[in-house]
Short mmCIF file of C-alpha atoms and ligand atoms in Angstrom, two decimals:
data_model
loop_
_atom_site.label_atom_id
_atom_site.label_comp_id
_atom_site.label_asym_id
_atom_site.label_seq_id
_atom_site.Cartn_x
_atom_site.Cartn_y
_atom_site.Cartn_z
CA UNK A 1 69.91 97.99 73.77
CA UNK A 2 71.52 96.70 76.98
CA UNK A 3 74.27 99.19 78.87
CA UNK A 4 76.79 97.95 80.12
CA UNK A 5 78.96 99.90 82.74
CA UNK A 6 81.76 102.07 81.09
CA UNK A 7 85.42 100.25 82.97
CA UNK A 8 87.33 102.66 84.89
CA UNK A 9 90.88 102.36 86.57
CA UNK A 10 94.12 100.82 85.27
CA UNK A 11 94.81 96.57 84.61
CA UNK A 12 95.42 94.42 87.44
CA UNK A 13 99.25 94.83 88.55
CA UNK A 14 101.02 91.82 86.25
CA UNK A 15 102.10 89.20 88.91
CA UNK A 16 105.42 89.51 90.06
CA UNK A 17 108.16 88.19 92.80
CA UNK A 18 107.85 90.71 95.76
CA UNK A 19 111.91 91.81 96.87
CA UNK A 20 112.96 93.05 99.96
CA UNK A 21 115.39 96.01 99.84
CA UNK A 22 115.95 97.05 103.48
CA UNK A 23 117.93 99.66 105.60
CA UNK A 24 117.38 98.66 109.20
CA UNK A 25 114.40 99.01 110.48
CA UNK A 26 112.73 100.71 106.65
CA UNK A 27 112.02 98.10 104.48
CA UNK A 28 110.53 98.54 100.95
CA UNK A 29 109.04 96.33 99.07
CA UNK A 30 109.20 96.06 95.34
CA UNK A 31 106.99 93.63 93.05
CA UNK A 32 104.08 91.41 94.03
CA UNK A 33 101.09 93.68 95.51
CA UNK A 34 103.62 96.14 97.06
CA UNK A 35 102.48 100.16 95.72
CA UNK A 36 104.87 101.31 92.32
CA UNK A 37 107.97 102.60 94.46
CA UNK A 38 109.00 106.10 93.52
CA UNK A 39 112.94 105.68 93.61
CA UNK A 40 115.61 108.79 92.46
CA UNK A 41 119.75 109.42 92.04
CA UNK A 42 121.84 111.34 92.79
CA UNK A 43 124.22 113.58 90.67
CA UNK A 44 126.65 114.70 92.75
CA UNK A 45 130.18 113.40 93.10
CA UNK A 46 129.86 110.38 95.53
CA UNK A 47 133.67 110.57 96.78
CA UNK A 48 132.02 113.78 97.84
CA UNK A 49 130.06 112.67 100.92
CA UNK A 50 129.43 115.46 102.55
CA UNK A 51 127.49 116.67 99.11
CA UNK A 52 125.99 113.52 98.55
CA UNK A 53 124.20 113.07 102.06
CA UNK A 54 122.47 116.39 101.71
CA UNK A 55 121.67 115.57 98.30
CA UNK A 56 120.18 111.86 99.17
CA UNK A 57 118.23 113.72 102.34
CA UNK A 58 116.72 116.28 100.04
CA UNK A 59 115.44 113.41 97.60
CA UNK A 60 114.70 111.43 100.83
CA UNK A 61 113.15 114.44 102.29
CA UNK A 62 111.02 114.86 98.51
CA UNK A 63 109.76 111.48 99.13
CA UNK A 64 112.12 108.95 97.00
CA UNK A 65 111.50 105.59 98.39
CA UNK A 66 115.23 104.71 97.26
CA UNK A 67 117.83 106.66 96.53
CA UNK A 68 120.87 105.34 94.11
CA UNK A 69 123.99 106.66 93.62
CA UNK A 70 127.44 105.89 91.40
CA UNK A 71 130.07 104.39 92.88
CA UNK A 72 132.34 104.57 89.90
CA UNK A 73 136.20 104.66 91.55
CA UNK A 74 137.84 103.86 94.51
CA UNK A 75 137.30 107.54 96.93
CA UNK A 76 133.38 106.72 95.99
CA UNK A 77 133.13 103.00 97.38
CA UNK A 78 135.30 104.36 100.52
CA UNK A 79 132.75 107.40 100.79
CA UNK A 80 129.87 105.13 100.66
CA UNK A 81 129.93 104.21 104.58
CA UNK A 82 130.64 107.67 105.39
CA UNK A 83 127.80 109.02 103.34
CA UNK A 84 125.42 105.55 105.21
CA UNK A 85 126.27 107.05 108.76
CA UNK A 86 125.93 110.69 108.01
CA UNK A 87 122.42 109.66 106.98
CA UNK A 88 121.53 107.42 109.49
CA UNK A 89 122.85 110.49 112.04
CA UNK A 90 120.02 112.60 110.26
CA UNK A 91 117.74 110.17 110.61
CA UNK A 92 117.52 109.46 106.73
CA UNK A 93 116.89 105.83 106.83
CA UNK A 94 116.24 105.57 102.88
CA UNK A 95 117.75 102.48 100.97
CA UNK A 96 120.56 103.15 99.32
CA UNK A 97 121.33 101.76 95.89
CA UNK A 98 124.91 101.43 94.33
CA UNK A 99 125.39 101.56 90.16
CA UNK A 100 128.44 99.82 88.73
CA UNK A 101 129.79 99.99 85.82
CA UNK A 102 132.64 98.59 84.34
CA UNK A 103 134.49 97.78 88.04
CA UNK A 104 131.92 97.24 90.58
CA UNK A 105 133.23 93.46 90.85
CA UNK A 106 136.66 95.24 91.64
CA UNK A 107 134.69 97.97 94.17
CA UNK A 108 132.48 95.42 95.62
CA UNK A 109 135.66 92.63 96.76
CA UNK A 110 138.23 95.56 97.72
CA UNK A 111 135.76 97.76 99.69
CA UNK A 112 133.47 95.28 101.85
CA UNK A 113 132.09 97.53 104.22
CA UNK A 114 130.46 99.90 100.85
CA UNK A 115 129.05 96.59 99.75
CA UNK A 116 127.78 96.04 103.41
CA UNK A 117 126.31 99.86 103.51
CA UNK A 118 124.46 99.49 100.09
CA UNK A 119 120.77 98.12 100.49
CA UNK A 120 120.94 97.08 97.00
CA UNK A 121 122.96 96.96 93.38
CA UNK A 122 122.56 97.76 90.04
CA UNK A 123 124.71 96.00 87.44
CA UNK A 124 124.65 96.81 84.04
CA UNK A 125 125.17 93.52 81.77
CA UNK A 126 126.56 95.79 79.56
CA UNK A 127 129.19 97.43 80.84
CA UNK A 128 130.56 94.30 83.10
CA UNK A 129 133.84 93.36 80.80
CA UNK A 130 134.35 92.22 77.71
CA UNK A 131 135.21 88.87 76.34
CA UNK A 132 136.53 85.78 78.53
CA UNK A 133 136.62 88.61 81.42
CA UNK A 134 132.87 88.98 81.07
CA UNK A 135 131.33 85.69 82.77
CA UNK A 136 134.10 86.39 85.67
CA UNK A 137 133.73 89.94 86.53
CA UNK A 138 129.59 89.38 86.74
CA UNK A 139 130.12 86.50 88.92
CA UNK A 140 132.19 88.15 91.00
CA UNK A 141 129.50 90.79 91.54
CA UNK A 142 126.69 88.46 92.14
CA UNK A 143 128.69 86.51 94.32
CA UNK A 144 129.15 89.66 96.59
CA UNK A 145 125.49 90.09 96.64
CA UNK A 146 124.51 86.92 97.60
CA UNK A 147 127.33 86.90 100.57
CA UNK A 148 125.98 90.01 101.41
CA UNK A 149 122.29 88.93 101.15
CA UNK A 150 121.61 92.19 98.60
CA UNK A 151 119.16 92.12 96.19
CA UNK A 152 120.52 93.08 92.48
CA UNK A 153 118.70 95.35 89.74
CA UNK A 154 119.68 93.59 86.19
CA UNK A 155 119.94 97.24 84.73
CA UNK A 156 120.43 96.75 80.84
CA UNK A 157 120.27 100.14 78.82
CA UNK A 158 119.93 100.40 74.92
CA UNK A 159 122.99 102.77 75.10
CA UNK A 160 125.53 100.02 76.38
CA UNK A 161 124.05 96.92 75.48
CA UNK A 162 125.94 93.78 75.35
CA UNK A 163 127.58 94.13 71.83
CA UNK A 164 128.66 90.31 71.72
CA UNK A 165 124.89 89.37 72.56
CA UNK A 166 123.67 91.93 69.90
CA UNK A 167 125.98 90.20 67.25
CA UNK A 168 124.34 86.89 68.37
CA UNK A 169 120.94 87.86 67.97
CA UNK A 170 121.79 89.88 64.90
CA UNK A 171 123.01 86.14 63.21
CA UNK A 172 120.05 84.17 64.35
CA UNK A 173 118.27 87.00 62.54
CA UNK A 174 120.30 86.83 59.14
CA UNK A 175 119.28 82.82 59.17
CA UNK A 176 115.44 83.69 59.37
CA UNK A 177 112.98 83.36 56.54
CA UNK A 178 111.74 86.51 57.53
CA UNK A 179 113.59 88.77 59.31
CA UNK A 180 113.55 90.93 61.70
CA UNK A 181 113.45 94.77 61.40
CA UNK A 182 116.91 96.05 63.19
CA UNK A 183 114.24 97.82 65.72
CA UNK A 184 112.85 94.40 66.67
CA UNK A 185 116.28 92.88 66.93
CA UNK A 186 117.36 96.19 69.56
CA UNK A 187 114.06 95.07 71.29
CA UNK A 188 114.97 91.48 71.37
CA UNK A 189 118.84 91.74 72.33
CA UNK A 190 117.59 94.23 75.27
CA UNK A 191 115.20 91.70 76.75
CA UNK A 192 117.62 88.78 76.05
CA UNK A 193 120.08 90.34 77.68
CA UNK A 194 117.95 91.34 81.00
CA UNK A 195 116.88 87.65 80.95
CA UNK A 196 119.69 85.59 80.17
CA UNK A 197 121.72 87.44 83.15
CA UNK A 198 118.97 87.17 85.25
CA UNK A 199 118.95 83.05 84.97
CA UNK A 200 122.72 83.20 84.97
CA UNK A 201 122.40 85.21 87.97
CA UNK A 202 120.29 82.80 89.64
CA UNK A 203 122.42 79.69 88.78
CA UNK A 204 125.48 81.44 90.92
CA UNK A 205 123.13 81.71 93.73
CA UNK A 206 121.50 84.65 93.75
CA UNK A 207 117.80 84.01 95.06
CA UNK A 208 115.09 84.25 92.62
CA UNK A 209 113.68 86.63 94.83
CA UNK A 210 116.62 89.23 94.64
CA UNK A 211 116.40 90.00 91.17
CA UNK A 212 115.11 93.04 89.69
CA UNK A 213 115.02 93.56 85.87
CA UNK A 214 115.04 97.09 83.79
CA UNK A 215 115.51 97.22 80.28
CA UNK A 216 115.74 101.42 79.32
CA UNK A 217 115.76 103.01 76.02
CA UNK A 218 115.14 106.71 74.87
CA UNK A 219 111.97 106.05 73.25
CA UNK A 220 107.81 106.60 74.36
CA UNK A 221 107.15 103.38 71.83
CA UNK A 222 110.33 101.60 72.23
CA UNK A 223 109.87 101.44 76.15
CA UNK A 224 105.96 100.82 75.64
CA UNK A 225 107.13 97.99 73.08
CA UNK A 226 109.55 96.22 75.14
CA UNK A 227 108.46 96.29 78.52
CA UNK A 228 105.06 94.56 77.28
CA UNK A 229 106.90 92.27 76.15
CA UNK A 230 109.68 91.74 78.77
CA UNK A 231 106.33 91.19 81.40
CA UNK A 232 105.36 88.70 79.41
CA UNK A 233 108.22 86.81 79.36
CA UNK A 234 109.45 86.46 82.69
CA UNK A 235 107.98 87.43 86.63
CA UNK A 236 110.65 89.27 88.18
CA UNK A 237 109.78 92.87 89.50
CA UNK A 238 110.13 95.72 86.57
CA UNK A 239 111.95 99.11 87.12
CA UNK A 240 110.19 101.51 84.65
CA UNK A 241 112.26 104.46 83.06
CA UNK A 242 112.58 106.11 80.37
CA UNK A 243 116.60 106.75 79.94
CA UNK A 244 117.83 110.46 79.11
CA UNK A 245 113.92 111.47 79.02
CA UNK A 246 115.42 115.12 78.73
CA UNK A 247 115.10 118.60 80.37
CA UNK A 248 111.86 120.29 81.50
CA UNK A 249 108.91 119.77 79.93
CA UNK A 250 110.29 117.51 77.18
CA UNK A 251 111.91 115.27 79.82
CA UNK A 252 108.34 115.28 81.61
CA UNK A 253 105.88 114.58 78.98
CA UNK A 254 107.87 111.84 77.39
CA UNK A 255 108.48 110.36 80.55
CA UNK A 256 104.45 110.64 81.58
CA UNK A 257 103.25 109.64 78.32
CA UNK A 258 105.58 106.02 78.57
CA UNK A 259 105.08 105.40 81.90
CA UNK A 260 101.39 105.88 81.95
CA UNK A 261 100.79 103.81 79.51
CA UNK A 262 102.71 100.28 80.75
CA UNK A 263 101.25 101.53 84.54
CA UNK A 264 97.83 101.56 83.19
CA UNK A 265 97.88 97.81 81.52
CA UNK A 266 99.98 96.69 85.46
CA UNK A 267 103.49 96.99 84.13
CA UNK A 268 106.05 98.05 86.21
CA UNK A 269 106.68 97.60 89.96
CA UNK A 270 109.05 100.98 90.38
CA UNK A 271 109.89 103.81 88.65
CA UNK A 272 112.42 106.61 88.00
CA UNK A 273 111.94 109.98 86.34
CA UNK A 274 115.28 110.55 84.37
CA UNK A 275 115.03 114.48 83.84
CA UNK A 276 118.18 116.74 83.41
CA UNK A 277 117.90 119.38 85.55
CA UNK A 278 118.35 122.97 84.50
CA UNK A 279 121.42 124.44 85.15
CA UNK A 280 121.19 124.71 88.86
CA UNK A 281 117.54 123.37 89.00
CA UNK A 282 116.84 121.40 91.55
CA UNK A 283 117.14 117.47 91.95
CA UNK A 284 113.59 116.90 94.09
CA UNK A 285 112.41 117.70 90.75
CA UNK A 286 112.75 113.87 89.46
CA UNK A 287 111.05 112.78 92.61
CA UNK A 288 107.72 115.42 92.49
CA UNK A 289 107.22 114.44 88.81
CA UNK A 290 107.49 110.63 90.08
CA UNK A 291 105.17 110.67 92.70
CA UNK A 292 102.56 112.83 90.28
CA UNK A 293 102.23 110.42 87.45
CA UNK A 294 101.41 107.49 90.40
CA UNK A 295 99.12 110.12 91.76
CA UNK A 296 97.44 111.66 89.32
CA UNK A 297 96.52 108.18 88.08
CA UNK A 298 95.11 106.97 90.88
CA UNK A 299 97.63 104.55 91.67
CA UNK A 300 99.27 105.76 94.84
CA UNK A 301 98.51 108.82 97.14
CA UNK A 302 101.55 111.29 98.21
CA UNK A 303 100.47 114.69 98.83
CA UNK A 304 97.28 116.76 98.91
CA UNK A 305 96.29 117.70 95.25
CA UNK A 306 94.98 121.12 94.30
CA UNK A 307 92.80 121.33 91.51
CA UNK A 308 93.45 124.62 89.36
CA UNK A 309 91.88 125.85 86.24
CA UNK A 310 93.86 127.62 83.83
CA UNK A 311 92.66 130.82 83.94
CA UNK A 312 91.33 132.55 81.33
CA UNK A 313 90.22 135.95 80.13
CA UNK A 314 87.85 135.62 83.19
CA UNK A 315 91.15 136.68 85.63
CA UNK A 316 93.09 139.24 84.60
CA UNK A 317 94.99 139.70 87.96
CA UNK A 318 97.49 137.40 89.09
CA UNK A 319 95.89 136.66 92.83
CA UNK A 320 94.88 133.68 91.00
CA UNK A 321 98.23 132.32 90.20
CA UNK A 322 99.61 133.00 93.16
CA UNK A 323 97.02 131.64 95.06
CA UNK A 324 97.27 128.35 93.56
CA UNK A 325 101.07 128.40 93.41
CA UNK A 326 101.46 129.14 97.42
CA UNK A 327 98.81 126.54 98.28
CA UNK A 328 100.58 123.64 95.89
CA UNK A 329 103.78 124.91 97.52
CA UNK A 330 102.80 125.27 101.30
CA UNK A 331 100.80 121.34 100.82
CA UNK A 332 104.11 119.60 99.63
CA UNK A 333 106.41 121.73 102.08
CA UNK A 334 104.28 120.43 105.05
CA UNK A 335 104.13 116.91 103.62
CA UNK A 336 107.03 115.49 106.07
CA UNK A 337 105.71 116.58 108.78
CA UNK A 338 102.39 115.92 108.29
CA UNK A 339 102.80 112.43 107.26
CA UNK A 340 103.43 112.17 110.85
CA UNK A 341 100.91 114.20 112.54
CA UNK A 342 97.91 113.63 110.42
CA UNK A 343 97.76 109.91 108.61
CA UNK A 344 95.49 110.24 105.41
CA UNK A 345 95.94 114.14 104.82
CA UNK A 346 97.01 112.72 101.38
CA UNK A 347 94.46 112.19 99.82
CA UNK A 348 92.77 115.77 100.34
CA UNK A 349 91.90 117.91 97.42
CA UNK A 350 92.25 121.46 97.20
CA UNK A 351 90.37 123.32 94.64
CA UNK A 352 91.97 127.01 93.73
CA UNK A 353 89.40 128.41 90.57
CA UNK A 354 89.82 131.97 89.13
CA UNK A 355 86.24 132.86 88.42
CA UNK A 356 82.01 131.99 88.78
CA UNK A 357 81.63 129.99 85.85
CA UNK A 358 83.31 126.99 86.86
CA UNK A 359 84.95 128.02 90.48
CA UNK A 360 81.73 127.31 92.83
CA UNK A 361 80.85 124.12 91.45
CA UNK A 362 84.48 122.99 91.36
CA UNK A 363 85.14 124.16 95.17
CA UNK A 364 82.08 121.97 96.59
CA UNK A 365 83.49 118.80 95.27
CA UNK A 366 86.80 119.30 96.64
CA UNK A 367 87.33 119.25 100.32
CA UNK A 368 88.38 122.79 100.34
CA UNK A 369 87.91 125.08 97.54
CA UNK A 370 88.00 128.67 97.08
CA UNK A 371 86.70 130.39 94.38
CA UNK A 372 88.32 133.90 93.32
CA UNK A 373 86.75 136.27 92.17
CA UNK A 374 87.33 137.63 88.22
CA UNK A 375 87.31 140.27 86.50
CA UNK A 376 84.79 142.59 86.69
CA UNK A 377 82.96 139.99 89.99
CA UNK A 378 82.61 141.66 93.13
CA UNK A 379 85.90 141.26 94.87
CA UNK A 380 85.04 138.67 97.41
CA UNK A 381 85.87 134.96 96.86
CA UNK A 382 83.91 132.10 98.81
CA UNK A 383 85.38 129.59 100.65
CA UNK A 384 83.81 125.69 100.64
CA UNK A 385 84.55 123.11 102.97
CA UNK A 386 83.22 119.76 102.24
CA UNK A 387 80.61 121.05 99.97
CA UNK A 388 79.05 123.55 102.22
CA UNK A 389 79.71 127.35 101.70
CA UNK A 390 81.58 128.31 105.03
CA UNK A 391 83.23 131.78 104.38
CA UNK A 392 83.66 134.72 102.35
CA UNK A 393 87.60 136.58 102.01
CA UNK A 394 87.96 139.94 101.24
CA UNK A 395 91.23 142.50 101.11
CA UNK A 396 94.84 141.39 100.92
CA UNK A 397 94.81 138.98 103.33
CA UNK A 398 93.05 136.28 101.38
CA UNK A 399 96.08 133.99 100.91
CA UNK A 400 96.80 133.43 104.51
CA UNK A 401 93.37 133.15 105.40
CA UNK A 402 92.61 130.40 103.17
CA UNK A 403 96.07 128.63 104.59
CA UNK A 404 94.82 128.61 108.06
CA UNK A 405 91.51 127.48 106.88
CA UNK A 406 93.12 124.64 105.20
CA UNK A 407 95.31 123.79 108.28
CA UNK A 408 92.36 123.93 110.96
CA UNK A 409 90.59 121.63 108.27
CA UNK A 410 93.92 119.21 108.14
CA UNK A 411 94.29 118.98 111.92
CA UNK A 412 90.54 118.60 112.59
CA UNK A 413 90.26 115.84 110.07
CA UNK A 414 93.22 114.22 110.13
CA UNK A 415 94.54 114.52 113.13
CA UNK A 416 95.73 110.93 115.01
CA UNK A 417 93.27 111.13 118.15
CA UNK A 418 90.05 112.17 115.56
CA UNK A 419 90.56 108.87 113.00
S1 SF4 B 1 86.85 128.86 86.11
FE1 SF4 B 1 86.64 130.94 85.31
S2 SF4 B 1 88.71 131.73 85.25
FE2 SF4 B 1 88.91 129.52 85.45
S3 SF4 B 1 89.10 128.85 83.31
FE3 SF4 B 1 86.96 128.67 83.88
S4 SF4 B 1 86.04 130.58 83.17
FE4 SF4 B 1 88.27 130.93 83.22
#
């Protein structure tokens, strides 16, 4: 019998337009052969500036490629080029995206220099007017953006969908010999609508290549479902998210579990991580989550990984968890700066492994591992550097000792004057 090699690695990216959203000088690119852009918003009060710059810094800081943030009332569109030069004074040059709902073509005409300081809009097709009021409210919003040269995310979301389009599609239905189910006419109105603004968009004179779609819904299949078929239908870039994914864990494996699966066949050009905080949790956490599905699929490189195992009966003292909870910690802290200092440090692996059995083996193919030692092992745990055994740590001091090893490794490998 004749082997064939197994295929590894997700589809070819579906092709799409490539647009420009730009801040100055920082420019991100989203569609064509650009990386999936990891993009995050805000939830504090926008009219509250001073709030809202920290807030888009930290996220900036985290690593979203574009931040976006309501402008819902007057005091928010006014605090917009308050909250563009406080960043710019930080030296936060991140993209800022605007989402309008309901009177953006009202915030955009009355408060020029907030449409000016946004890199880009969202409009929901939804939530633009109602009626006769409809057609003239979205035109006045595109018309803003194409004065202003913006590109425009056609946001559409399940829970505010176009009710007079629904009722359309919901007729054609009743006429068919075979219906639809009322899921495939939810699927079909959603994608309608994303398209059928998207061309109307384009006949007021927004460029083709300004137009971002998004269709969002709640569910793993319902996103999987319609986003395969939205990328078949039409080129423009995709923004990937699953709406009101949830909190913690929920909000993460649901989120994961859709995303991975439309990333893997090429669909989707950038993405958001919808998770509710906890109480007091913190934002960045949308961002990290992001960044780790791209990563962890091979698709885009962020920040060192470590490689932990899960413990086991094996380690009955918690040097382990520690050890591999400072290390993931102390990689992602020095991320900023090292982005700077030492191009590549990225894509370094760290393994942290709590015992014999698996921790040796595990180290060596990493470029730095560390193997602890378990219960009942001789308490010394061996340090590996590119496969080769190159220490031994003892006592209390093991955790900084294995930092500085990794550091010394980071700066002489990735340093700009040695690559
Ligand atoms: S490497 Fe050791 S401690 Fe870790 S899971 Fe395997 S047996 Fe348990």
């Amino acid at each position: 019998m004749t082997q064939t090699a197994i295929p590894s690695g997700p589809a070819d990216r579906r092709a799409s337009r490539r647009v420009l959203i730009q801040h100055g000088e920082r420019k991100i690119w989203v569609g064509g052969d650009a990386p999936v852009v990891v993009q995050s918003m805000t939830n504090t009060d926008t009219a509250n500036a001073i709030e809202t710059a920290i807030q888009i810094r930290d996220l900036a800081r985290a690593g979203s490629e574009l931040v976006r943030l309501t402008v819902d009332r007057p005091e928010s569109a006014e605090a917009i080029p308050y909250i563009r030069d406080q960043l710019d004074k930080m030296g936060v040059d991140v993209p800022l995206v605007g989402d309008f709902h309901y009177n953006g073509h009202t915030l955009l005409q009355d408060y020029p220099e907030c449409a000016k300081a946004l890199s880009k809009y969202r409009i929901n097709p939804g939530n633009v007017g109602k009626g006769a009021k409809r057609d003239t409210q979205f035109a006045q919003m595109i018309e803003v953006a194409a004065r202003h040269d913006k590109p425009v995310r056609i946001g559409v979301n399940w829970g505010s969908l176009d009710q007079a389009l629904l009722a359309r599609i919901m007729d054609e239905n009743a006429v068919r010999d075979n219906p639809w189910t009322a899921q495939q006419v939810m699927y079909e109105a959603l994608i309608t609508s994303a398209i059928e603004n998207a061309q109307r968009a384009e006949e007021l004179g927004l460029a083709r290549d300004k137009i971002i779609l998004s269709c969002k819904v709640s569910g793993v299949q319902d996103l999987i479902a319609v986003y395969r078929e939205l990328g078949k239908r039409c080129d423009y870039p995709l923004h990937l998210g699953l709406t009101e994914a949830g909190m913690g864990s929920k909000g993460i494996v649901a989120s994961t579990a859709a995303l991975s699966v439309l990333l893997q066949e090429g669909i989707g050009d950038t993405i958001r991580i919808s998770l509710t905080p906890e109480p007091g949790g913190d934002r960045t956490k949308e961002v990290v989550v992001g960044q780790e599905i791209l990563q962890t699929m091979g698709l885009r490189k962020f920040t060192p990984m470590v490689i932990a195992c899960p413990g086991c009966g094996r380690t009955t003292s918690t040097t382990f968890q520690e050890l591999a909870d400072n290390i993931q910690t102390f990689l992602r802290d020095q991320m900023p700066e090292w982005k700077k200092l030492y191009p590549g440090v990225e894509a370094m692996n760290v393994a942290v492994m709590g015992c014999i059995v698996n921790g040796p083996g595990e180290s060596k193919h990493a470029n730095i591992g560390i193997s602890l030692p378990g219960t009942g092992e001789s308490p010394a745990a061996p340090v590996f550097v590119d496969g080769a055994k190159v220490a031994t740590l003892r006592g209390e001091r093991i955790v900084e000792e294995f930092q500085e090893i990794v550091l010394n490794y980071v700066k002489k490998n990735y340093s700009k004057e040695y690559v």
